[in-house]
Amino acid sequence: MAILNIINVNDDKENGTLRKKSRPVEQINARILQLLDDMKDTLRAANGIGLAAPQVGVLRRVVVVDNGEKILELINPEIVKTEGEQTGFEACLSVPGKYGTVKRPMRVTVKALDRNGNEFTVTGEELTARAFCHEIDHLNGVLYTDLASEVLDQSEVEEDK
């Protein structure tokens, strides 16, 4: 297992990896399984809530999300249902030191494959719902800053507390 380098939006201008659409996983092989394991290690080390493969330079539709109980592995995730609405601060491991106010669904159901290729659905509420949307946006080259009504520096957020 390894801690992967998380791409910073400020360093991604030339390559544009964070702005590219990820390709579906056609076959779950040893590389995909290693990617999942490394992404979980990286998420833990970064103290994050979610991580998408493009954030570590891999343009595949793979996401990991910590729902507070365990880290969920989502291969080819797709949002199949949303309910309600919430507005709140978001941050991103690829956009350090910034926070944005983003409107998201309150409850999100995602269909995905697990590491064994079995399809499953999972529903998240509040922060987990927000994380599902945020990470799946990454797979489509969308950053939360594109959706935010305002983006603040960390120092501005701390002043408001």
JSON list of C-alpha atoms in Angstrom, two decimals:
[
{"chain": "A", "resi": 1, "resn": "MET", "atom": "CA", "xyz": [0.00, 0.00, 0.00]},
{"chain": "A", "resi": 2, "resn": "ALA", "atom": "CA", "xyz": [1.14, 3.53, -0.69]},
{"chain": "A", "resi": 3, "resn": "ILE", "atom": "CA", "xyz": [0.28, 7.13, -0.02]},
{"chain": "A", "resi": 4, "resn": "LEU", "atom": "CA", "xyz": [-0.35, 8.71, -3.41]},
{"chain": "A", "resi": 5, "resn": "ASN", "atom": "CA", "xyz": [0.38, 12.30, -4.41]},
{"chain": "A", "resi": 6, "resn": "ILE", "atom": "CA", "xyz": [-2.82, 14.37, -4.46]},
{"chain": "A", "resi": 7, "resn": "ILE", "atom": "CA", "xyz": [-2.92, 16.78, -7.39]},
{"chain": "A", "resi": 8, "resn": "ASN", "atom": "CA", "xyz": [-3.24, 20.40, -6.34]},
{"chain": "A", "resi": 9, "resn": "VAL", "atom": "CA", "xyz": [-5.42, 22.53, -8.63]},
{"chain": "A", "resi": 10, "resn": "ASN", "atom": "CA", "xyz": [-2.67, 25.19, -8.65]},
{"chain": "A", "resi": 11, "resn": "ASP", "atom": "CA", "xyz": [-0.17, 22.67, -10.05]},
{"chain": "A", "resi": 12, "resn": "ASP", "atom": "CA", "xyz": [-2.62, 21.16, -12.56]},
{"chain": "A", "resi": 13, "resn": "LYS", "atom": "CA", "xyz": [-2.76, 24.04, -15.04]},
{"chain": "A", "resi": 14, "resn": "GLU", "atom": "CA", "xyz": [-0.49, 22.41, -17.63]},
{"chain": "A", "resi": 15, "resn": "ASN", "atom": "CA", "xyz": [-1.87, 18.86, -17.56]},
{"chain": "A", "resi": 16, "resn": "GLY", "atom": "CA", "xyz": [-5.49, 19.61, -16.63]},
{"chain": "A", "resi": 17, "resn": "THR", "atom": "CA", "xyz": [-6.07, 16.16, -15.12]},
{"chain": "A", "resi": 18, "resn": "LEU", "atom": "CA", "xyz": [-8.64, 17.51, -12.68]},
{"chain": "A", "resi": 19, "resn": "ARG", "atom": "CA", "xyz": [-10.68, 18.91, -15.59]},
{"chain": "A", "resi": 20, "resn": "LYS", "atom": "CA", "xyz": [-10.79, 15.73, -17.66]},
{"chain": "A", "resi": 21, "resn": "LYS", "atom": "CA", "xyz": [-13.64, 13.22, -17.70]},
{"chain": "A", "resi": 22, "resn": "SER", "atom": "CA", "xyz": [-12.67, 9.82, -16.30]},
{"chain": "A", "resi": 23, "resn": "ARG", "atom": "CA", "xyz": [-13.17, 6.60, -18.23]},
{"chain": "A", "resi": 24, "resn": "PRO", "atom": "CA", "xyz": [-15.26, 3.74, -16.86]},
{"chain": "A", "resi": 25, "resn": "VAL", "atom": "CA", "xyz": [-13.49, 0.75, -15.35]},
{"chain": "A", "resi": 26, "resn": "GLU", "atom": "CA", "xyz": [-13.98, -2.07, -17.88]},
{"chain": "A", "resi": 27, "resn": "GLN", "atom": "CA", "xyz": [-12.22, -4.78, -15.87]},
{"chain": "A", "resi": 28, "resn": "ILE", "atom": "CA", "xyz": [-11.45, -4.96, -12.17]},
{"chain": "A", "resi": 29, "resn": "ASN", "atom": "CA", "xyz": [-7.89, -6.20, -12.17]},
{"chain": "A", "resi": 30, "resn": "ALA", "atom": "CA", "xyz": [-4.89, -6.07, -9.83]},
{"chain": "A", "resi": 31, "resn": "ARG", "atom": "CA", "xyz": [-4.17, -2.43, -10.82]},
{"chain": "A", "resi": 32, "resn": "ILE", "atom": "CA", "xyz": [-7.68, -1.31, -9.88]},
{"chain": "A", "resi": 33, "resn": "LEU", "atom": "CA", "xyz": [-7.55, -3.21, -6.59]},
{"chain": "A", "resi": 34, "resn": "GLN", "atom": "CA", "xyz": [-4.16, -1.63, -5.81]},
{"chain": "A", "resi": 35, "resn": "LEU", "atom": "CA", "xyz": [-5.58, 1.79, -6.72]},
{"chain": "A", "resi": 36, "resn": "LEU", "atom": "CA", "xyz": [-8.48, 1.28, -4.27]},
{"chain": "A", "resi": 37, "resn": "ASP", "atom": "CA", "xyz": [-6.12, 0.24, -1.48]},
{"chain": "A", "resi": 38, "resn": "ASP", "atom": "CA", "xyz": [-3.74, 3.13, -2.15]},
{"chain": "A", "resi": 39, "resn": "MET", "atom": "CA", "xyz": [-6.60, 5.63, -2.37]},
{"chain": "A", "resi": 40, "resn": "LYS", "atom": "CA", "xyz": [-7.92, 4.47, 1.02]},
{"chain": "A", "resi": 41, "resn": "ASP", "atom": "CA", "xyz": [-4.45, 4.86, 2.55]},
{"chain": "A", "resi": 42, "resn": "THR", "atom": "CA", "xyz": [-4.10, 8.29, 0.95]},
{"chain": "A", "resi": 43, "resn": "LEU", "atom": "CA", "xyz": [-7.54, 9.39, 2.19]},
{"chain": "A", "resi": 44, "resn": "ARG", "atom": "CA", "xyz": [-6.69, 8.32, 5.74]},
{"chain": "A", "resi": 45, "resn": "ALA", "atom": "CA", "xyz": [-3.28, 10.03, 5.63]},
{"chain": "A", "resi": 46, "resn": "ALA", "atom": "CA", "xyz": [-4.85, 13.26, 4.33]},
{"chain": "A", "resi": 47, "resn": "ASN", "atom": "CA", "xyz": [-7.62, 13.10, 6.93]},
{"chain": "A", "resi": 48, "resn": "GLY", "atom": "CA", "xyz": [-10.20, 13.51, 4.16]},
{"chain": "A", "resi": 49, "resn": "ILE", "atom": "CA", "xyz": [-13.78, 12.41, 3.63]},
{"chain": "A", "resi": 50, "resn": "GLY", "atom": "CA", "xyz": [-13.57, 11.45, -0.03]},
{"chain": "A", "resi": 51, "resn": "LEU", "atom": "CA", "xyz": [-11.09, 10.96, -2.84]},
{"chain": "A", "resi": 52, "resn": "ALA", "atom": "CA", "xyz": [-11.57, 10.41, -6.56]},
{"chain": "A", "resi": 53, "resn": "ALA", "atom": "CA", "xyz": [-9.04, 8.71, -8.83]},
{"chain": "A", "resi": 54, "resn": "PRO", "atom": "CA", "xyz": [-8.39, 11.86, -10.95]},
{"chain": "A", "resi": 55, "resn": "GLN", "atom": "CA", "xyz": [-7.13, 13.56, -7.79]},
{"chain": "A", "resi": 56, "resn": "VAL", "atom": "CA", "xyz": [-4.25, 11.07, -7.76]},
{"chain": "A", "resi": 57, "resn": "GLY", "atom": "CA", "xyz": [-3.68, 11.28, -11.52]},
{"chain": "A", "resi": 58, "resn": "VAL", "atom": "CA", "xyz": [-5.74, 8.27, -12.63]},
{"chain": "A", "resi": 59, "resn": "LEU", "atom": "CA", "xyz": [-8.56, 9.00, -15.08]},
{"chain": "A", "resi": 60, "resn": "ARG", "atom": "CA", "xyz": [-10.76, 6.08, -14.08]},
{"chain": "A", "resi": 61, "resn": "ARG", "atom": "CA", "xyz": [-14.21, 6.18, -12.47]},
{"chain": "A", "resi": 62, "resn": "VAL", "atom": "CA", "xyz": [-13.09, 5.13, -8.98]},
{"chain": "A", "resi": 63, "resn": "VAL", "atom": "CA", "xyz": [-14.02, 6.87, -5.71]},
{"chain": "A", "resi": 64, "resn": "VAL", "atom": "CA", "xyz": [-13.55, 6.21, -2.01]},
{"chain": "A", "resi": 65, "resn": "VAL", "atom": "CA", "xyz": [-15.76, 7.90, 0.61]},
{"chain": "A", "resi": 66, "resn": "ASP", "atom": "CA", "xyz": [-15.53, 7.69, 4.40]},
{"chain": "A", "resi": 67, "resn": "ASN", "atom": "CA", "xyz": [-19.11, 7.59, 5.68]},
{"chain": "A", "resi": 68, "resn": "GLY", "atom": "CA", "xyz": [-18.00, 7.73, 9.32]},
{"chain": "A", "resi": 69, "resn": "GLU", "atom": "CA", "xyz": [-18.31, 3.97, 9.78]},
{"chain": "A", "resi": 70, "resn": "LYS", "atom": "CA", "xyz": [-16.08, 2.69, 6.99]},
{"chain": "A", "resi": 71, "resn": "ILE", "atom": "CA", "xyz": [-14.47, 3.72, 3.74]},
{"chain": "A", "resi": 72, "resn": "LEU", "atom": "CA", "xyz": [-16.76, 2.86, 0.85]},
{"chain": "A", "resi": 73, "resn": "GLU", "atom": "CA", "xyz": [-15.18, 1.77, -2.44]},
{"chain": "A", "resi": 74, "resn": "LEU", "atom": "CA", "xyz": [-17.19, 2.84, -5.49]},
{"chain": "A", "resi": 75, "resn": "ILE", "atom": "CA", "xyz": [-16.25, 1.70, -8.99]},
{"chain": "A", "resi": 76, "resn": "ASN", "atom": "CA", "xyz": [-18.17, 3.34, -11.86]},
{"chain": "A", "resi": 77, "resn": "PRO", "atom": "CA", "xyz": [-20.45, 5.17, -9.41]},
{"chain": "A", "resi": 78, "resn": "GLU", "atom": "CA", "xyz": [-23.65, 6.70, -10.68]},
{"chain": "A", "resi": 79, "resn": "ILE", "atom": "CA", "xyz": [-26.16, 8.81, -8.77]},
{"chain": "A", "resi": 80, "resn": "VAL", "atom": "CA", "xyz": [-29.56, 7.18, -9.20]},
{"chain": "A", "resi": 81, "resn": "LYS", "atom": "CA", "xyz": [-31.68, 9.19, -6.76]},
{"chain": "A", "resi": 82, "resn": "THR", "atom": "CA", "xyz": [-31.53, 12.45, -4.85]},
{"chain": "A", "resi": 83, "resn": "GLU", "atom": "CA", "xyz": [-33.82, 13.95, -2.24]},
{"chain": "A", "resi": 84, "resn": "GLY", "atom": "CA", "xyz": [-34.02, 17.24, -0.42]},
{"chain": "A", "resi": 85, "resn": "GLU", "atom": "CA", "xyz": [-31.50, 20.04, -0.35]},
{"chain": "A", "resi": 86, "resn": "GLN", "atom": "CA", "xyz": [-28.67, 21.31, 1.82]},
{"chain": "A", "resi": 87, "resn": "THR", "atom": "CA", "xyz": [-26.32, 24.25, 1.51]},
{"chain": "A", "resi": 88, "resn": "GLY", "atom": "CA", "xyz": [-23.00, 24.31, 3.29]},
{"chain": "A", "resi": 89, "resn": "PHE", "atom": "CA", "xyz": [-19.24, 24.66, 3.18]},
{"chain": "A", "resi": 90, "resn": "GLU", "atom": "CA", "xyz": [-17.18, 22.28, 1.10]},
{"chain": "A", "resi": 91, "resn": "ALA", "atom": "CA", "xyz": [-13.46, 21.84, 0.88]},
{"chain": "A", "resi": 92, "resn": "CYS", "atom": "CA", "xyz": [-11.27, 19.63, -1.28]},
{"chain": "A", "resi": 93, "resn": "LEU", "atom": "CA", "xyz": [-7.93, 17.90, -0.90]},
{"chain": "A", "resi": 94, "resn": "SER", "atom": "CA", "xyz": [-7.05, 19.23, -4.38]},
{"chain": "A", "resi": 95, "resn": "VAL", "atom": "CA", "xyz": [-8.00, 22.81, -3.48]},
{"chain": "A", "resi": 96, "resn": "PRO", "atom": "CA", "xyz": [-6.16, 23.33, -0.19]},
{"chain": "A", "resi": 97, "resn": "GLY", "atom": "CA", "xyz": [-6.92, 26.32, 2.02]},
{"chain": "A", "resi": 98, "resn": "LYS", "atom": "CA", "xyz": [-10.23, 27.16, 0.33]},
{"chain": "A", "resi": 99, "resn": "TYR", "atom": "CA", "xyz": [-13.87, 26.62, 1.28]},
{"chain": "A", "resi": 100, "resn": "GLY", "atom": "CA", "xyz": [-16.97, 27.17, -0.80]},
{"chain": "A", "resi": 101, "resn": "THR", "atom": "CA", "xyz": [-20.68, 27.37, -0.17]},
{"chain": "A", "resi": 102, "resn": "VAL", "atom": "CA", "xyz": [-22.37, 24.71, -2.33]},
{"chain": "A", "resi": 103, "resn": "LYS", "atom": "CA", "xyz": [-25.97, 23.53, -2.66]},
{"chain": "A", "resi": 104, "resn": "ARG", "atom": "CA", "xyz": [-26.29, 19.72, -2.75]},
{"chain": "A", "resi": 105, "resn": "PRO", "atom": "CA", "xyz": [-29.02, 17.12, -2.19]},
{"chain": "A", "resi": 106, "resn": "MET", "atom": "CA", "xyz": [-29.66, 16.08, 1.43]},
{"chain": "A", "resi": 107, "resn": "ARG", "atom": "CA", "xyz": [-29.91, 12.39, 0.52]},
{"chain": "A", "resi": 108, "resn": "VAL", "atom": "CA", "xyz": [-28.17, 10.63, -2.38]},
{"chain": "A", "resi": 109, "resn": "THR", "atom": "CA", "xyz": [-28.38, 7.04, -3.60]},
{"chain": "A", "resi": 110, "resn": "VAL", "atom": "CA", "xyz": [-25.47, 5.76, -5.66]},
{"chain": "A", "resi": 111, "resn": "LYS", "atom": "CA", "xyz": [-25.20, 2.61, -7.77]},
{"chain": "A", "resi": 112, "resn": "ALA", "atom": "CA", "xyz": [-21.67, 1.24, -8.17]},
{"chain": "A", "resi": 113, "resn": "LEU", "atom": "CA", "xyz": [-19.54, -1.87, -8.39]},
{"chain": "A", "resi": 114, "resn": "ASP", "atom": "CA", "xyz": [-17.58, -3.21, -5.44]},
{"chain": "A", "resi": 115, "resn": "ARG", "atom": "CA", "xyz": [-14.02, -4.56, -5.70]},
{"chain": "A", "resi": 116, "resn": "ASN", "atom": "CA", "xyz": [-15.43, -7.99, -6.66]},
{"chain": "A", "resi": 117, "resn": "GLY", "atom": "CA", "xyz": [-17.46, -6.58, -9.55]},
{"chain": "A", "resi": 118, "resn": "ASN", "atom": "CA", "xyz": [-20.79, -6.90, -7.75]},
{"chain": "A", "resi": 119, "resn": "GLU", "atom": "CA", "xyz": [-23.30, -4.11, -8.29]},
{"chain": "A", "resi": 120, "resn": "PHE", "atom": "CA", "xyz": [-24.70, -2.49, -5.17]},
{"chain": "A", "resi": 121, "resn": "THR", "atom": "CA", "xyz": [-26.52, 0.65, -4.10]},
{"chain": "A", "resi": 122, "resn": "VAL", "atom": "CA", "xyz": [-25.74, 2.80, -1.10]},
{"chain": "A", "resi": 123, "resn": "THR", "atom": "CA", "xyz": [-27.56, 5.81, 0.29]},
{"chain": "A", "resi": 124, "resn": "GLY", "atom": "CA", "xyz": [-25.88, 8.64, 2.12]},
{"chain": "A", "resi": 125, "resn": "GLU", "atom": "CA", "xyz": [-27.34, 11.59, 3.97]},
{"chain": "A", "resi": 126, "resn": "GLU", "atom": "CA", "xyz": [-25.98, 15.01, 4.86]},
{"chain": "A", "resi": 127, "resn": "LEU", "atom": "CA", "xyz": [-22.14, 14.93, 4.75]},
{"chain": "A", "resi": 128, "resn": "THR", "atom": "CA", "xyz": [-21.99, 11.53, 3.01]},
{"chain": "A", "resi": 129, "resn": "ALA", "atom": "CA", "xyz": [-24.49, 12.70, 0.38]},
{"chain": "A", "resi": 130, "resn": "ARG", "atom": "CA", "xyz": [-22.38, 15.80, -0.15]},
{"chain": "A", "resi": 131, "resn": "ALA", "atom": "CA", "xyz": [-19.23, 13.66, -0.48]},
{"chain": "A", "resi": 132, "resn": "PHE", "atom": "CA", "xyz": [-20.87, 11.34, -3.04]},
{"chain": "A", "resi": 133, "resn": "CYS", "atom": "CA", "xyz": [-21.80, 14.32, -5.21]},
{"chain": "A", "resi": 134, "resn": "HIS", "atom": "CA", "xyz": [-18.43, 16.04, -4.75]},
{"chain": "A", "resi": 135, "resn": "GLU", "atom": "CA", "xyz": [-16.38, 12.94, -5.66]},
{"chain": "A", "resi": 136, "resn": "ILE", "atom": "CA", "xyz": [-18.57, 11.94, -8.62]},
{"chain": "A", "resi": 137, "resn": "ASP", "atom": "CA", "xyz": [-18.24, 15.52, -9.90]},
{"chain": "A", "resi": 138, "resn": "HIS", "atom": "CA", "xyz": [-14.45, 14.96, -9.89]},
{"chain": "A", "resi": 139, "resn": "LEU", "atom": "CA", "xyz": [-14.98, 12.00, -12.25]},
{"chain": "A", "resi": 140, "resn": "ASN", "atom": "CA", "xyz": [-16.62, 14.43, -14.68]},
{"chain": "A", "resi": 141, "resn": "GLY", "atom": "CA", "xyz": [-13.92, 17.10, -14.40]},
{"chain": "A", "resi": 142, "resn": "VAL", "atom": "CA", "xyz": [-16.03, 19.35, -12.17]},
{"chain": "A", "resi": 143, "resn": "LEU", "atom": "CA", "xyz": [-14.63, 21.01, -9.05]},
{"chain": "A", "resi": 144, "resn": "TYR", "atom": "CA", "xyz": [-16.78, 22.25, -6.19]},
{"chain": "A", "resi": 145, "resn": "THR", "atom": "CA", "xyz": [-15.44, 25.75, -6.90]},
{"chain": "A", "resi": 146, "resn": "ASP", "atom": "CA", "xyz": [-17.38, 25.64, -10.20]},
{"chain": "A", "resi": 147, "resn": "LEU", "atom": "CA", "xyz": [-20.62, 25.23, -8.25]},
{"chain": "A", "resi": 148, "resn": "ALA", "atom": "CA", "xyz": [-19.92, 27.41, -5.21]},
{"chain": "A", "resi": 149, "resn": "SER", "atom": "CA", "xyz": [-21.85, 30.61, -4.64]},
{"chain": "A", "resi": 150, "resn": "GLU", "atom": "CA", "xyz": [-18.71, 31.93, -2.94]},
{"chain": "A", "resi": 151, "resn": "VAL", "atom": "CA", "xyz": [-15.18, 30.65, -2.28]},
{"chain": "A", "resi": 152, "resn": "LEU", "atom": "CA", "xyz": [-13.29, 31.81, 0.80]},
{"chain": "A", "resi": 153, "resn": "ASP", "atom": "CA", "xyz": [-9.73, 31.43, 2.02]},
{"chain": "A", "resi": 154, "resn": "GLN", "atom": "CA", "xyz": [-9.32, 29.41, 5.19]},
{"chain": "A", "resi": 155, "resn": "SER", "atom": "CA", "xyz": [-8.39, 32.57, 7.09]},
{"chain": "A", "resi": 156, "resn": "GLU", "atom": "CA", "xyz": [-11.73, 34.17, 6.12]},
{"chain": "A", "resi": 157, "resn": "VAL", "atom": "CA", "xyz": [-13.65, 31.13, 7.37]},
{"chain": "A", "resi": 158, "resn": "GLU", "atom": "CA", "xyz": [-11.75, 31.12, 10.68]},
{"chain": "A", "resi": 159, "resn": "GLU", "atom": "CA", "xyz": [-12.57, 34.83, 11.15]},
{"chain": "A", "resi": 160, "resn": "ASP", "atom": "CA", "xyz": [-16.28, 34.04, 10.85]},
{"chain": "A", "resi": 161, "resn": "LYS", "atom": "CA", "xyz": [-16.14, 31.50, 13.71]}
]
